[in-house]
XYZ file of N, CA, C and O in Angstrom:
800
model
N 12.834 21.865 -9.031
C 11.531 21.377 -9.467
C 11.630 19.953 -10.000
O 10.682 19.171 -9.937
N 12.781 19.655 -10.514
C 13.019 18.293 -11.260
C 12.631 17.345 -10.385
O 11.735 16.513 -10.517
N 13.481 17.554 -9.340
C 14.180 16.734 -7.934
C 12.634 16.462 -7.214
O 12.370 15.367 -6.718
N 11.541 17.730 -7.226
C 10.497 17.471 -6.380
C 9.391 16.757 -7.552
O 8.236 16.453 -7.251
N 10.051 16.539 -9.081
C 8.737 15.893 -9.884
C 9.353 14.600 -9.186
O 8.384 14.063 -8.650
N 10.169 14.053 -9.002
C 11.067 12.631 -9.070
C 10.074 12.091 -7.676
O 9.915 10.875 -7.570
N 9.674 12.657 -7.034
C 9.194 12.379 -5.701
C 7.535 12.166 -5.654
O 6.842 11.869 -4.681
N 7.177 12.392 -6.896
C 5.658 12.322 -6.994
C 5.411 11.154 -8.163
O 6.154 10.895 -9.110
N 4.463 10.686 -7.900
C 4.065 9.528 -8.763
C 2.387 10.080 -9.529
O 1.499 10.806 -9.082
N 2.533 9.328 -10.844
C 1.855 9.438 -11.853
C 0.450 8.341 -11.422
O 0.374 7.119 -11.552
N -0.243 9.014 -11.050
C -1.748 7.751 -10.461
C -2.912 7.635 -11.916
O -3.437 8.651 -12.371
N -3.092 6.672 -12.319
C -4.001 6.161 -13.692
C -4.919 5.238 -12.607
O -4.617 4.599 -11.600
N -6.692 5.588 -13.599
C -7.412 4.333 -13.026
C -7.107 3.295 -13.985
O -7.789 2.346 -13.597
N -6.481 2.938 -15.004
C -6.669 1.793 -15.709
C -4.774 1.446 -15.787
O -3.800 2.070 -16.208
N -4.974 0.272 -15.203
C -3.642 -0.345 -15.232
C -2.472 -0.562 -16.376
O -1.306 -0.920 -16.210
N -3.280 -0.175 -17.784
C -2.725 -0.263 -18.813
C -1.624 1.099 -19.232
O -0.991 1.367 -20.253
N -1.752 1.678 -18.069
C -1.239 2.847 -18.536
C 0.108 2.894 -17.740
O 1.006 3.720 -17.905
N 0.085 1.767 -16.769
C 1.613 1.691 -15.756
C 2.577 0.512 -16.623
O 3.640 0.156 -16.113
N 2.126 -0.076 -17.991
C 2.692 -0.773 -18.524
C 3.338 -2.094 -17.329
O 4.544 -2.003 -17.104
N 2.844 -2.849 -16.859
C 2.879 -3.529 -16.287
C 3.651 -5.082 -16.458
O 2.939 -5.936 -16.984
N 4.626 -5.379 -16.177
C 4.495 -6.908 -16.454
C 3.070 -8.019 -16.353
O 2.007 -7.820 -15.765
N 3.401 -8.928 -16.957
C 1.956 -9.691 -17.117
C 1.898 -10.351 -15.573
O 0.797 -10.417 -15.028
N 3.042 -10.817 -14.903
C 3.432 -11.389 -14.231
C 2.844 -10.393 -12.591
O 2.345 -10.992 -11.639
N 3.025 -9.087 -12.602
C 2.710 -8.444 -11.668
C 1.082 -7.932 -11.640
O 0.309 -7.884 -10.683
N 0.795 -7.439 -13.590
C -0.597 -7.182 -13.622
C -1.791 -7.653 -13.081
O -2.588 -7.095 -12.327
N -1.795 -8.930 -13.654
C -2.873 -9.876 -12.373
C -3.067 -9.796 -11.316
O -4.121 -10.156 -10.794
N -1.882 -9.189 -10.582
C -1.970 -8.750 -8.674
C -2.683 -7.504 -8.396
O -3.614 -7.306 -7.615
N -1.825 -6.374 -9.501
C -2.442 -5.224 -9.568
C -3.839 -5.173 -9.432
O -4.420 -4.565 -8.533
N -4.448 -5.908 -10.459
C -5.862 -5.689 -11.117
C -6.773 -6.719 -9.942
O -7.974 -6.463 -9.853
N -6.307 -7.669 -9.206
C -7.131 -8.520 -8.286
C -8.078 -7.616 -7.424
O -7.636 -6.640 -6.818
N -9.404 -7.983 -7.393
C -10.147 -7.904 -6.467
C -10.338 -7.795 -5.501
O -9.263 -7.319 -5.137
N -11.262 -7.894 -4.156
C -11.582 -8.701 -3.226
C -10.236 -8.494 -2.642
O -9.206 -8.148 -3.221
N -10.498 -8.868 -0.940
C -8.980 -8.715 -0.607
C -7.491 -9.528 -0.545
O -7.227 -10.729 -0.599
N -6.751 -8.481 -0.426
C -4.697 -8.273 -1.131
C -4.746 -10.077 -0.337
O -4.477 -11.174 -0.826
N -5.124 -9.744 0.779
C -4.668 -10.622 2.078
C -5.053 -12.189 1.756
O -4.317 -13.160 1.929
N -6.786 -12.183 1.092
C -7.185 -13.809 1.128
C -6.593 -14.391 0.039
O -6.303 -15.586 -0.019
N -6.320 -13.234 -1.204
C -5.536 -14.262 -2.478
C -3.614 -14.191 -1.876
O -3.024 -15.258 -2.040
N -3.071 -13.444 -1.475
C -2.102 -14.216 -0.606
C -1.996 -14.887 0.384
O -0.895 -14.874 0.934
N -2.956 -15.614 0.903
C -3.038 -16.629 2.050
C -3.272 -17.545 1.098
O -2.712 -18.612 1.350
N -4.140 -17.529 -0.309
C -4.299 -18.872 -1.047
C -3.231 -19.227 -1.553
O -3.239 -20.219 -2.282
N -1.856 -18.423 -1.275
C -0.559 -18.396 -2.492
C 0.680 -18.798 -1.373
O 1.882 -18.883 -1.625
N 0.038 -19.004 -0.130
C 1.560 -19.257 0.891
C 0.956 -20.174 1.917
O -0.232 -20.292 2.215
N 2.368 -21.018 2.568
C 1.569 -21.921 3.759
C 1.541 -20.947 4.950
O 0.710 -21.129 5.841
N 2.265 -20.093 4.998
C 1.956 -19.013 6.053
C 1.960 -17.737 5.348
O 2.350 -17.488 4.208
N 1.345 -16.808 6.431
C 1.062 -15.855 5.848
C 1.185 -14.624 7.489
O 0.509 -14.629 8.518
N 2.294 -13.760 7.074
C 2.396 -12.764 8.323
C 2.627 -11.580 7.850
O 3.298 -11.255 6.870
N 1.864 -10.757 8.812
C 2.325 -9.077 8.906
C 3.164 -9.083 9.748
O 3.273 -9.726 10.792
N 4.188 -7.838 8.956
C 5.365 -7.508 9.590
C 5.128 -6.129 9.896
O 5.244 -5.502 8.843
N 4.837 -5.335 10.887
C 4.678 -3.836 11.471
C 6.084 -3.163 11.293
O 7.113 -3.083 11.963
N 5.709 -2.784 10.256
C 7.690 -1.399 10.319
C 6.930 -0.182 11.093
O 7.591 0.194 12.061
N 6.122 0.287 10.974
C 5.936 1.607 11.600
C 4.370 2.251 11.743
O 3.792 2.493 10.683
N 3.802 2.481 12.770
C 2.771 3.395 12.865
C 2.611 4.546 13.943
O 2.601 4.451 15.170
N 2.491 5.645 13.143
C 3.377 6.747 13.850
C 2.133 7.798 13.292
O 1.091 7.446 12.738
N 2.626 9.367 13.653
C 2.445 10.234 13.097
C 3.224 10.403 12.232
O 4.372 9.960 12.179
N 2.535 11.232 11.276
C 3.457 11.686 9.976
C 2.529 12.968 9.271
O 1.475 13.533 9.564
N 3.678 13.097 8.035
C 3.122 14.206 7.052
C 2.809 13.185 5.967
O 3.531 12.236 5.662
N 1.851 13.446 5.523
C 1.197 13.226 4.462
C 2.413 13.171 2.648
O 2.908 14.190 2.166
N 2.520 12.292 2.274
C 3.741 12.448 1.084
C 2.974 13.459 0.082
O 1.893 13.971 0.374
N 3.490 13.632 -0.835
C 3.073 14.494 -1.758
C 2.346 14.611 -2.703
O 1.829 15.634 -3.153
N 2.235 12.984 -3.235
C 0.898 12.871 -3.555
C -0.533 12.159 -3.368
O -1.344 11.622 -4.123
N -0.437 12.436 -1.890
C -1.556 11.894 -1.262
C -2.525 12.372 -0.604
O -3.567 11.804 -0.277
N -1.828 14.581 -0.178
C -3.122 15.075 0.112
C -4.110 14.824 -0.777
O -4.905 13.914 -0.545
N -4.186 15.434 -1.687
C -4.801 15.799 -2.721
C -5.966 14.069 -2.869
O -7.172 14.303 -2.942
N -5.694 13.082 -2.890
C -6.681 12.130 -2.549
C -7.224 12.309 -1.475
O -8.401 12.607 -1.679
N -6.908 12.277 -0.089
C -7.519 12.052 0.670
C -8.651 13.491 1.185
O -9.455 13.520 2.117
N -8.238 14.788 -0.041
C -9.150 16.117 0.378
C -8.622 16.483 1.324
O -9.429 16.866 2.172
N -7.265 16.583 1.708
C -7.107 17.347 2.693
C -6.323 18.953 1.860
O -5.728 19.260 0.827
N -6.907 19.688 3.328
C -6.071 21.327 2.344
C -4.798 21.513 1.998
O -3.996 20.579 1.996
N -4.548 22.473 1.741
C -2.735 22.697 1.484
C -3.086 23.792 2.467
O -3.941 24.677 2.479
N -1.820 23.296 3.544
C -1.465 24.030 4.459
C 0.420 23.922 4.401
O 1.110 22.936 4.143
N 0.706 24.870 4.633
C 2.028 24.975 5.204
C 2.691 24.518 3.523
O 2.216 25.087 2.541
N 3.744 23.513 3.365
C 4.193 23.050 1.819
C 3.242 22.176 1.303
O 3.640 21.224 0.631
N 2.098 22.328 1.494
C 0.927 22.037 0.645
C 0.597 19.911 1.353
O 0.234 18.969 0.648
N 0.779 19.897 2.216
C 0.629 18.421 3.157
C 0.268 18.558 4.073
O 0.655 19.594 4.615
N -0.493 17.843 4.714
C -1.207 17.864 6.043
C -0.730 16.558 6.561
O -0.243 15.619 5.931
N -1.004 16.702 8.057
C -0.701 15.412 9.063
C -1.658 14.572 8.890
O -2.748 14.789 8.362
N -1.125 13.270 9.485
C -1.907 12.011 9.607
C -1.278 10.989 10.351
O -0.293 11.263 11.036
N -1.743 9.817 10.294
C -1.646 8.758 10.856
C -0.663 7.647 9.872
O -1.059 7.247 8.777
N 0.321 7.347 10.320
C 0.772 6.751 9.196
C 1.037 5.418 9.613
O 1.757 5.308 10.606
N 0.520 4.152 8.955
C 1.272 2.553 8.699
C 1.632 2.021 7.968
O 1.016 1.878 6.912
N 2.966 1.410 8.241
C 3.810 0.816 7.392
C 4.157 -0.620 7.669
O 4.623 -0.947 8.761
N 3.900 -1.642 6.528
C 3.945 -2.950 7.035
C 4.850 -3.786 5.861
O 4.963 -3.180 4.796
N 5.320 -4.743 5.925
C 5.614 -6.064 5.192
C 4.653 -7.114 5.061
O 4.486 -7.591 6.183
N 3.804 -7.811 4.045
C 3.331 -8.555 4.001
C 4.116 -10.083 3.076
O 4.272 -10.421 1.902
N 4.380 -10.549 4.216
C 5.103 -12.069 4.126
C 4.247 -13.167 3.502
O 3.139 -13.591 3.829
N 5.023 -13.488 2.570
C 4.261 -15.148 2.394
C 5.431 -16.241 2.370
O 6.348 -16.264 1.549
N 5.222 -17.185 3.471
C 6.286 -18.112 4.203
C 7.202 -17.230 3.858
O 7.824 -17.123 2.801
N 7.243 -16.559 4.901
C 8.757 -15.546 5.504
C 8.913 -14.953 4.359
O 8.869 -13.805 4.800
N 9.123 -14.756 2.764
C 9.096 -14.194 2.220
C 8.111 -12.669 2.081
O 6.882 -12.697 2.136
N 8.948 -11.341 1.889
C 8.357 -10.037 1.955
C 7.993 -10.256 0.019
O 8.569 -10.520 -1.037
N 6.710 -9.937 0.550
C 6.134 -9.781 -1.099
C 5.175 -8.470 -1.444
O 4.880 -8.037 -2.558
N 4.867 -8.084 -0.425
C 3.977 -6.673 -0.540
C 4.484 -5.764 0.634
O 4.880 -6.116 1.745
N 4.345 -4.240 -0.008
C 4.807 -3.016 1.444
C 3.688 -2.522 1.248
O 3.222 -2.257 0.139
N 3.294 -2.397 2.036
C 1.486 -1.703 2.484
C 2.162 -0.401 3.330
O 3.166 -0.556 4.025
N 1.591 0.690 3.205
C 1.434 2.214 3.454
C -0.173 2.580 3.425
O -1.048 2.669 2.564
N -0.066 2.745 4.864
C -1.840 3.447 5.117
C -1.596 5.162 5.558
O -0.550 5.627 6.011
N -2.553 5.727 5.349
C -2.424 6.944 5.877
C -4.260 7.284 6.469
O -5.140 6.942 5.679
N -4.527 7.684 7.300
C -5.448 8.318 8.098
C -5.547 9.724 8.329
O -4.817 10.018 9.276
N -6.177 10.770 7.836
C -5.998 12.407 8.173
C -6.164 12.121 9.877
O -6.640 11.176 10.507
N -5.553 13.369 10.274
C -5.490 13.571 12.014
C -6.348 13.938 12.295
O -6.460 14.111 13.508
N -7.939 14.436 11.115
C -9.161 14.855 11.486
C -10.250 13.386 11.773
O -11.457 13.526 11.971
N -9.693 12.283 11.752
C -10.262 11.018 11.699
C -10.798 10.818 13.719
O -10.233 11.369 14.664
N -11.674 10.132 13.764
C -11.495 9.929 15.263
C -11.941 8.215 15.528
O -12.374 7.575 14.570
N -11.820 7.683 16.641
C -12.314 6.322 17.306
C -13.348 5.990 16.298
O -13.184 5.051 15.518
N -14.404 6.729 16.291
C -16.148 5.977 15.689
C -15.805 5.893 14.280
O -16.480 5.000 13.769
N -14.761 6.652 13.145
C -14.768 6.903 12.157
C -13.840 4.549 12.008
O -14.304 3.508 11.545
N -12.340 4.950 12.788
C -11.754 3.528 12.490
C -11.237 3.161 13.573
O -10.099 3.435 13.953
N -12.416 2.221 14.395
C -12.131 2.161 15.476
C -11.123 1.196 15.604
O -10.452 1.242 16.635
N -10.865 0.292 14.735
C -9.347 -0.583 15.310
C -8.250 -0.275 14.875
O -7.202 -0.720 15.343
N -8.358 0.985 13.377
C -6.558 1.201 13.066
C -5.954 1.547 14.085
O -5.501 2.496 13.444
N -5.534 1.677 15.017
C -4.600 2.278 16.222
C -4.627 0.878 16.929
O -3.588 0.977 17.582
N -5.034 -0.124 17.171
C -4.810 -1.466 17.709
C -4.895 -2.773 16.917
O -5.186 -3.816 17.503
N -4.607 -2.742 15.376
C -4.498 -3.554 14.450
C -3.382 -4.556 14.911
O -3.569 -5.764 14.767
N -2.069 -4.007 15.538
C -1.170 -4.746 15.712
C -0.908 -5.845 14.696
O -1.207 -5.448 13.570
N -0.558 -6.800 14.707
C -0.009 -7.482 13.246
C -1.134 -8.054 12.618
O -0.894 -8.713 11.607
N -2.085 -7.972 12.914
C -3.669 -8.044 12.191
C -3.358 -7.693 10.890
O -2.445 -6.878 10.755
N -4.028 -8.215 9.683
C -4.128 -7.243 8.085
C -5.377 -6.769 8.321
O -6.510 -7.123 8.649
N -4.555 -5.590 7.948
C -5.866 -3.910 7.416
C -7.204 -4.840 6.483
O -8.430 -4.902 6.388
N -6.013 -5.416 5.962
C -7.314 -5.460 4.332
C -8.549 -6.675 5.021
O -9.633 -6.560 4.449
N -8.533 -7.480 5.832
C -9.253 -8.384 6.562
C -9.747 -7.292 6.912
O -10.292 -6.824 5.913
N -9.900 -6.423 8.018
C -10.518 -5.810 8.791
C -11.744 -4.861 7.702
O -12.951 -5.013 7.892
N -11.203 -3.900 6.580
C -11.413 -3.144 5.484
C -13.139 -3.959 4.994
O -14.286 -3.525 5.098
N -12.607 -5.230 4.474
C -13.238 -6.052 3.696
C -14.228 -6.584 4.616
O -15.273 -6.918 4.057
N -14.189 -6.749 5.825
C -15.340 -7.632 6.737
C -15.759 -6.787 7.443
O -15.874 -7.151 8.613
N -16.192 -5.278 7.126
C -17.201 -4.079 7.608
C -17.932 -3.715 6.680
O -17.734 -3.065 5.655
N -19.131 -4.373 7.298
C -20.060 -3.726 6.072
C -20.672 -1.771 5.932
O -21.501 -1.316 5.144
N -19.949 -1.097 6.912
C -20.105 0.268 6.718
C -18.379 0.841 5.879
O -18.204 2.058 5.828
N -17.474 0.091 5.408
C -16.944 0.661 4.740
C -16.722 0.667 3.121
O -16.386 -0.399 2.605
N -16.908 1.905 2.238
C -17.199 1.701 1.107
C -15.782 1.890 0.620
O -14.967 2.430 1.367
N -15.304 1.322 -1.054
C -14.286 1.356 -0.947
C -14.279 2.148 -2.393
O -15.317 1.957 -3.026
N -13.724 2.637 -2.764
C -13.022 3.595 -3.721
C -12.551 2.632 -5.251
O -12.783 1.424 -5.302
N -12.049 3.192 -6.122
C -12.098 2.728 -7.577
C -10.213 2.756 -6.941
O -9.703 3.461 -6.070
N -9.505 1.506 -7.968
C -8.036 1.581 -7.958
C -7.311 2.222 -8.731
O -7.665 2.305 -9.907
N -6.078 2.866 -8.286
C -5.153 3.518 -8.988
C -4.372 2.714 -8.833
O -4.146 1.925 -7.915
N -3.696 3.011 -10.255
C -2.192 1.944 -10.755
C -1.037 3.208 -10.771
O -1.364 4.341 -11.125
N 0.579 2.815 -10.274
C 1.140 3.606 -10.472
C 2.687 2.855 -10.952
O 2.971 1.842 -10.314
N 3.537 3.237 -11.877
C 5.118 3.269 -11.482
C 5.716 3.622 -10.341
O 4.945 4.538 -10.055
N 6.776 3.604 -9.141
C 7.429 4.291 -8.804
C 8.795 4.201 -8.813
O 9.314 3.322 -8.125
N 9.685 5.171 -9.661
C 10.616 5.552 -9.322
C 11.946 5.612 -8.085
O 11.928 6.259 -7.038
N 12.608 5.077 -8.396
C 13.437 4.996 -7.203
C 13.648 6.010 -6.214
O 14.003 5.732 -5.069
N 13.425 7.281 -6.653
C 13.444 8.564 -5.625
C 11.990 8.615 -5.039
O 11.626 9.260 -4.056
N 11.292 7.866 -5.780
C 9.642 7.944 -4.640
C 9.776 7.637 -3.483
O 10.146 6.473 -3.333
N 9.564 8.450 -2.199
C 9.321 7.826 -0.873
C 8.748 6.168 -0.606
O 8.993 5.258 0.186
N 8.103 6.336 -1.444
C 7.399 4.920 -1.009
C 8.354 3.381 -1.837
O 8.406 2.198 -1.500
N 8.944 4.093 -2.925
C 9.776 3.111 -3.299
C 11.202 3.236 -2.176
O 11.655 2.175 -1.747
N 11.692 4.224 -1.852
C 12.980 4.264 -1.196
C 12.524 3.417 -0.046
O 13.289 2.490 0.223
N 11.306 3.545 0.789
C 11.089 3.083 2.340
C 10.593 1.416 1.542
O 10.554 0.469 2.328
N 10.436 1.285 0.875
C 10.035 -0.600 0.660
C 11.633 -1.203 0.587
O 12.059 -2.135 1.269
N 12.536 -0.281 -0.602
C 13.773 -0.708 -0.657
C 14.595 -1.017 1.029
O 15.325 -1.893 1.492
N 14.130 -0.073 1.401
C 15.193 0.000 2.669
C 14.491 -1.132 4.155
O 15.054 -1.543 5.169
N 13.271 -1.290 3.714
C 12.504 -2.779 4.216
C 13.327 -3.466 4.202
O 13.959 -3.812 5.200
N 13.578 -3.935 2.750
C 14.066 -5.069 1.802
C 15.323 -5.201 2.493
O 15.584 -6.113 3.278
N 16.066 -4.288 2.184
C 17.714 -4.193 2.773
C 17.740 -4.551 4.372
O 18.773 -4.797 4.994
N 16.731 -4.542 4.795
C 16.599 -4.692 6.373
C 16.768 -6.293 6.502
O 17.550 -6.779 7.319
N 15.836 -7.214 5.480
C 15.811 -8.355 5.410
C 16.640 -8.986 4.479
O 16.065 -9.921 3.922
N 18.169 -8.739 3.997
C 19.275 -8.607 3.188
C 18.666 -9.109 1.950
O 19.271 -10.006 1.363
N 17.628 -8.696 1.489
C 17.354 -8.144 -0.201
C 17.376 -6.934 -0.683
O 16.750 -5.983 -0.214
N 18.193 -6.911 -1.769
C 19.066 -5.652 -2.288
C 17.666 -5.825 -3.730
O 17.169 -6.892 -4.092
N 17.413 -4.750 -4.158
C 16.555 -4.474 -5.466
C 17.484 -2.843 -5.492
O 17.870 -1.983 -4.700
N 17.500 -3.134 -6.915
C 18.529 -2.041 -7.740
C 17.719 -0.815 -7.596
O 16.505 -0.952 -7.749
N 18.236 0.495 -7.295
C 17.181 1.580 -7.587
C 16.777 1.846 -8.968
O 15.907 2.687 -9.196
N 17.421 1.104 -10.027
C 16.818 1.628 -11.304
C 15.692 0.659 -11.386
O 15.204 0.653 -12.515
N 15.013 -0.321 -10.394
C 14.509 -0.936 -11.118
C 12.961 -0.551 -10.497
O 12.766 -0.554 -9.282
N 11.813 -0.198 -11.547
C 10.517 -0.071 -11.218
C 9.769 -0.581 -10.063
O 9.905 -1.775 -9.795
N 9.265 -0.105 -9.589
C 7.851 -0.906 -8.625
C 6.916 -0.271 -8.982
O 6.876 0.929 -9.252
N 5.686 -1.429 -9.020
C 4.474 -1.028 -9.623
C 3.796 -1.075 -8.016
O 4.209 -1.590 -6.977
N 2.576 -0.294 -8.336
C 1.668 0.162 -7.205
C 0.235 -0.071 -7.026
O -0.105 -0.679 -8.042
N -0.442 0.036 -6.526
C -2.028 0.463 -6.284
C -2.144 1.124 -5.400
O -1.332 1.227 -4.481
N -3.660 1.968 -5.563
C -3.629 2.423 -3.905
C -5.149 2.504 -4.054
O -5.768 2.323 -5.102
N -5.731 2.843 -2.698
C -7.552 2.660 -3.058
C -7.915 3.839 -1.466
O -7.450 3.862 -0.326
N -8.915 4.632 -2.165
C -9.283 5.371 -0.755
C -10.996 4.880 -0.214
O -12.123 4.933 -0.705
N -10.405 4.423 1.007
C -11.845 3.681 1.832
C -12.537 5.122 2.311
O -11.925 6.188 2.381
N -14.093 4.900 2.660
C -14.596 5.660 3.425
C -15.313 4.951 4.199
O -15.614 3.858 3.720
N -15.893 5.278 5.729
C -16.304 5.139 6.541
C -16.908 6.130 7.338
O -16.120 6.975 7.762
N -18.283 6.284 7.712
C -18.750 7.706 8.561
C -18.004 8.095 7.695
O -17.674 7.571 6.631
N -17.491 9.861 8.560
C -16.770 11.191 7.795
C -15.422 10.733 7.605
O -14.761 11.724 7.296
N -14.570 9.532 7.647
C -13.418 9.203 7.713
C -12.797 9.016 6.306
O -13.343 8.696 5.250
N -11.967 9.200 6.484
C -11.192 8.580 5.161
C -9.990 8.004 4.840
O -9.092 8.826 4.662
N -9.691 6.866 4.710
C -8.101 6.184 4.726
C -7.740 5.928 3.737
O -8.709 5.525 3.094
N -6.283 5.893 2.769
C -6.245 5.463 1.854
C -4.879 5.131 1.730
O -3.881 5.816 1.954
N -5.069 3.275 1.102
C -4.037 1.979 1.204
C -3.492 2.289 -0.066
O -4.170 2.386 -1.089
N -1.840 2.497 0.026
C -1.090 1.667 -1.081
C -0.287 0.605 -0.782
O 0.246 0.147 0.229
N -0.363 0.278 -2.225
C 0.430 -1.740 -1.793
C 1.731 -1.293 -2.509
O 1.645 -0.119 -2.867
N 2.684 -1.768 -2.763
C 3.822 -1.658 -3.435
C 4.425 -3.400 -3.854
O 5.109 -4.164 -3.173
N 3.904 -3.555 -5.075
C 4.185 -5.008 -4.765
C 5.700 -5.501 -5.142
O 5.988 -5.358 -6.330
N 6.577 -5.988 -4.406
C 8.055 -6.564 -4.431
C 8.022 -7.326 -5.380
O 6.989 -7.880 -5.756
N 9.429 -7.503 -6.040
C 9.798 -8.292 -7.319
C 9.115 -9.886 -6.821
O 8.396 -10.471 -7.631
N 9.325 -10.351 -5.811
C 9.292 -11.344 -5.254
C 7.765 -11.774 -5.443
O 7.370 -12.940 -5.447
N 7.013 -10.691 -5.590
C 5.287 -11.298 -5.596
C 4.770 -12.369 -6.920
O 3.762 -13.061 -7.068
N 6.184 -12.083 -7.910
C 5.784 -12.903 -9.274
C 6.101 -14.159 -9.053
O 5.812 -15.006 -9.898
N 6.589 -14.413 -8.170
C 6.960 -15.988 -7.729
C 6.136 -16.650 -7.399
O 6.152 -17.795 -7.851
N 5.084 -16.281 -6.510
C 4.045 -17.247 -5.677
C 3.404 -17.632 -6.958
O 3.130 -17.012 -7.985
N 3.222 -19.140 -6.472
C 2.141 -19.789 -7.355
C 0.797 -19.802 -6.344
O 0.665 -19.049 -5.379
N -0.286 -20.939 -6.823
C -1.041 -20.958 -5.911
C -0.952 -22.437 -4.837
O -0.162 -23.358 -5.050
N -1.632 -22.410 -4.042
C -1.200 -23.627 -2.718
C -1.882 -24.490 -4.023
O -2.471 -23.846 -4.892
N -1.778 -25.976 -4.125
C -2.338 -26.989 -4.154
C -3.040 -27.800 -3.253
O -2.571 -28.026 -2.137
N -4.170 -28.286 -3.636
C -5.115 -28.974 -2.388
C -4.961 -30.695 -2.694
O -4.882 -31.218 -3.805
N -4.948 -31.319 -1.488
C -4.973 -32.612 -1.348
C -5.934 -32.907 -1.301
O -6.054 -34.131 -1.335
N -6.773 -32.395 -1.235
C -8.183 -33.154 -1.085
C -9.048 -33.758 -1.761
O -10.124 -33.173 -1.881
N -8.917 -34.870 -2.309
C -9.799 -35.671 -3.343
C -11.536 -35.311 -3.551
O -12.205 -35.948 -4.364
């Protein structure tokens, strides 16, 4: 039971409760979309596609998205997994999930997003409503912290497993659909400043 608390994360609507650095809080708590205040913070700005696949649902994410407990209490879905770069730097791991009860009319471009950002697409439909934010810790045994780490290690950045990642996540609706984004933001996100403008 220990081993399966270690794997679930603690979701708060108010950010004060993930004890946050000051440095990461401001990202947490931002508005409006992940994507346009990191395009104001880099001269480039790219999605990196690690994975969109089928999957099971992690453990604590039926339970947001209303799906039943079937089988060890998780249901299938749609799963994406990305890197969000600012000048080549990985500064955010984005994890989407979609129930397998979703169809074409509900999101008609997640399945051909290709290195497109979600959150552009999310934000510039005016039929999708978006959900209140959850703040989270995760733990080094969290799925979602182990699969950002092992990103990282892909692109030879090592982050210690003792060391925290803070989270958000937000559930969109659309028609009967329902998707819901977590960000995982990398040590690296406290670095960006903002671009400076030349323009007199």
């Amino acid at each position: 039971m220990r081993e399966r608390s270690l794997r679930r994360a603690n979701w708060y609507r108010h950010v004060l409760a993930v004890n946050a650095p000051a440095a990461l809080a401001c990202w947490l708590t931002s508005g409006g979309s992940l994507t346009a205040r990191l395009k104001a913070h880099a001269g480039t700005f790219r999605v990196q596609v690690l994975r969109q696949r089928p999957a099971q649902c992690l453990a604590d994410e039926s339970g947001a998205l209303g799906l039943p407990r079937i089988g060890n209490g998780r249901g299938r879905c749609w799963e994406r997994e990305v890197l969000l770069r600012c000048d080549n730097t990985p500064v955010v791991f984005a994890h989407t999930v979609v129930p397998m009860s979703a169809d074409a009319a509900d999101w008609p471009l997640f399945s051909a997003l290709g290195e497109r950002s979600l959150g552009t697409t999310l934000f510039g439909d005016p039929m999708v409503a978006r959900g209140p934010l959850e703040y989270a810790r995760l733990r080094g045994s969290h799925p979602l912290a182990r699969r950002a780490r092992a990103a990282l290690a892909g692109q030879g950045i090592a982050v210690p497993d003792e060391l925290l990642l803070y989270a958000r996540r937000c559930l969109y609706r659309r028609r009967q659909g329902t998707l819901l984004v977590t960000e995982v933001f990398l040590p690296q996100v406290a670095a960006l400043v903002p671009k400076t403008s030349n323009t007199r």
